[in-house]
Amino acid sequence: MLLSSLLLLLLLVSASQATHFLGTMMTYYPQETFADGSVSVILRYKLNFATCSYLDTWQCSGNCGAQTQTLNLSVVEEVSGEWCQREGAITHLLHNNTGFQTVFAGGNWIDSIQNRIVSWRAVTAVEMRNRSDLGKPNTSPQTTILPALRIPSNCAKNIDLLAFDPDGDEVRCRYGNTLASECNPCTPPSVLSVSSTCSLSFSPTNSSTELPYAVQLVIEDFPKQSIILTQTNGSQEVKTTNDAISKIPLQFVLKVGPPVPSCAEGAYLPRFLPPTPENRAQLYSPAGQAVVINISAEATQSNITGLLFSGPNNAVKTSLGSGSFSLTWTPSASEDGQSHPICFVVQANYLNTLLYSDLRCVIVTAGNSPTTPTTPNVIVSNQTILQNTAFTAPTTTTTTPILTNQTTMQPSVAPTTTTPNIIVSNQTIPQSVAVTAPTTTTTTTPSPTTLASTKANVTTSAPGPQYIIALNMMISTTLSMEDNSDYILALIKTKLIEKGLPSTISLRLLSSGQVVVTTASP
Ligand SMILES: *[C@@H]1O[C@H](CO)[C@@H](O)[C@H](O)[C@H]1NC(C)=O
Ligand SMILES: *[C@@H]1O[C@H](CO)[C@@H](O)[C@H](O)[C@H]1NC(C)=O
Ligand SMILES: *[C@@H]1O[C@H](CO)[C@@H](O)[C@H](O)[C@H]1NC(C)=O
Ligand SMILES: *[C@@H]1O[C@H](CO)[C@@H](O)[C@H](O)[C@H]1NC(C)=O
Ligand SMILES: *[C@@H]1O[C@H](CO)[C@@H](O)[C@H](O)[C@H]1NC(C)=O
């Protein structure tokens, strides 16, 4: 009797310990090259388990040299009862610059994984030979991810992962390959497809319960033109634009949850507001100087309950209330020149169902911005706003933004990415004036960073106590209207309010490209 109850207890313990993995991530930076040809490399990784108590180690094979240092695992973020993400780092000192592989393998993933992954396996291929184009060894792509992302089953969504390469290489994402032993096995989730540009596209399902999927990605860097890799002993190898230089794993859980009444951002699902940096923005902060990332979100039909992030373990999260948060991180001197990823979501609660905003990621580079004055992402020029201060009746302002230079943000191009802002130049905002005739402003070159300028034609309707005015403004932006319309609208709204319009205005984008501004009657 005593024996059988003991046995039962042991089985229960091992069963609960058996299912606890929620993915991992690893990146590397070469550190030093010594006169004798030896090199050092730092591997940074995240381990995601159900609680912060589980331990496991990366196994190295090939030219692993001496493992000079293993930093303790430090907690990045913990959601009690759901997951714990910890960060670790390993430094290897290699006698020569031959690369190596390191593998993280074990069992098991959390229960009920829909694509039936049980064991985990993740592989990093470290390339350390001297690159002919850089005169130094390769750095891997830099990325990170939360242990779990949530998507309501009825919402088609794209998840744009962070895939930044400090060397300026082309980064491509793909699912792991079982035959290459990149996972065990690599069966992708049926509901998710991956593009080589690291965007995951979710197809809605009819599920009403929470279903977890294991997402097992491999990220590689490809040279933009052929390069030669040179070994310490003189051996050389050519890498063409079709040859991956290094590869890293990115593994996490996608939790497909119950449907929501509306998939519109800002209703049930939180929507980011300014001054939240745009996705894949690159920020700079010299070593020893804190970078503060202000994050703001809204959801009208659910309660915002927090910010969850994945990034350096010593980043500090602060909740400022009303959907506002900040993340503060200070790069250390040893990280000078390095780029560190930070990804985050805002979480909301709708009748006890957890809902996440889109994933948003930034890259923080320790050092000064390499460019001379940074180019703002949105420039509004040559606009004239004439308004009646009373605003006692509903009014409508129609603006026609002309979007030029529309390109999707290139994550690996350092000089142009920055915290977005709007610059408005040449504005005249007379208060309480009676405009009786159409007005035209002349064109001037508004600022050195403006990419183009245009004539602003401002016309008014018939004079009266309250009137409507048309505002023609030109915007040039590196954001895409297709992907970032909410964000652009929010930026325009903020700027219009700052310039004197009431905070009750709301903006709508018409299919014609016009922006309609309305104010509610008081
Ligand atoms: C790497 O190559 C560059 C030139 O391509 C050379 O200046 C540099 O010394 C090399 N570094 C090592 C460690 O061999
Ligand atoms: C969900 O159910 C509806 C109606 O039952 C059906 O028309 C639709 O095809 C289903 N969608 C999926 C993705 O299974
Ligand atoms: C350099 O070392 C590699 C193995 O590390 C070997 O395959 C290669 O033949 C060597 N090349 C020369 C020129 O010695
Ligand atoms: C972040 O918010 C703080 C406090 O509100 C403010 O002082 C700071 O200028 C903001 N920083 C940015 C980059 O928006
Ligand atoms: C939001 O929180 C309030 C107060 O806790 C609660 O009464 C309300 O039901 C919550 N709303 C939703 C949609 O969960």
XYZ file of C-alpha atoms in Angstrom, residues 32-40 63 93-99 127-131 137 228-237:
33
model
C 37.890 39.776 -29.848
C 40.485 38.520 -32.319
C 43.856 37.915 -30.660
C 47.333 38.116 -32.220
C 47.786 34.322 -32.067
C 44.658 33.857 -34.219
C 42.342 32.853 -31.392
C 38.925 34.503 -31.267
C 36.163 34.925 -28.698
C 35.633 23.950 -32.518
C 37.399 31.284 -26.595
C 38.379 29.484 -29.824
C 41.996 28.622 -30.734
C 41.279 29.415 -34.379
C 38.350 30.926 -36.225
C 36.703 27.720 -37.413
C 33.021 27.939 -36.516
C 30.518 31.366 -38.376
C 33.724 33.026 -37.137
C 35.962 33.207 -40.230
C 37.188 36.606 -41.380
C 34.745 38.211 -43.824
C 33.979 37.755 -38.319
C 35.212 35.313 -49.055
C 35.610 33.741 -45.624
C 39.218 33.258 -44.557
C 40.297 30.766 -41.929
C 43.218 31.320 -39.547
C 45.278 28.724 -41.501
C 44.655 30.544 -44.804
C 41.872 28.312 -46.199
C 39.181 30.280 -47.992
C 35.559 29.730 -48.940
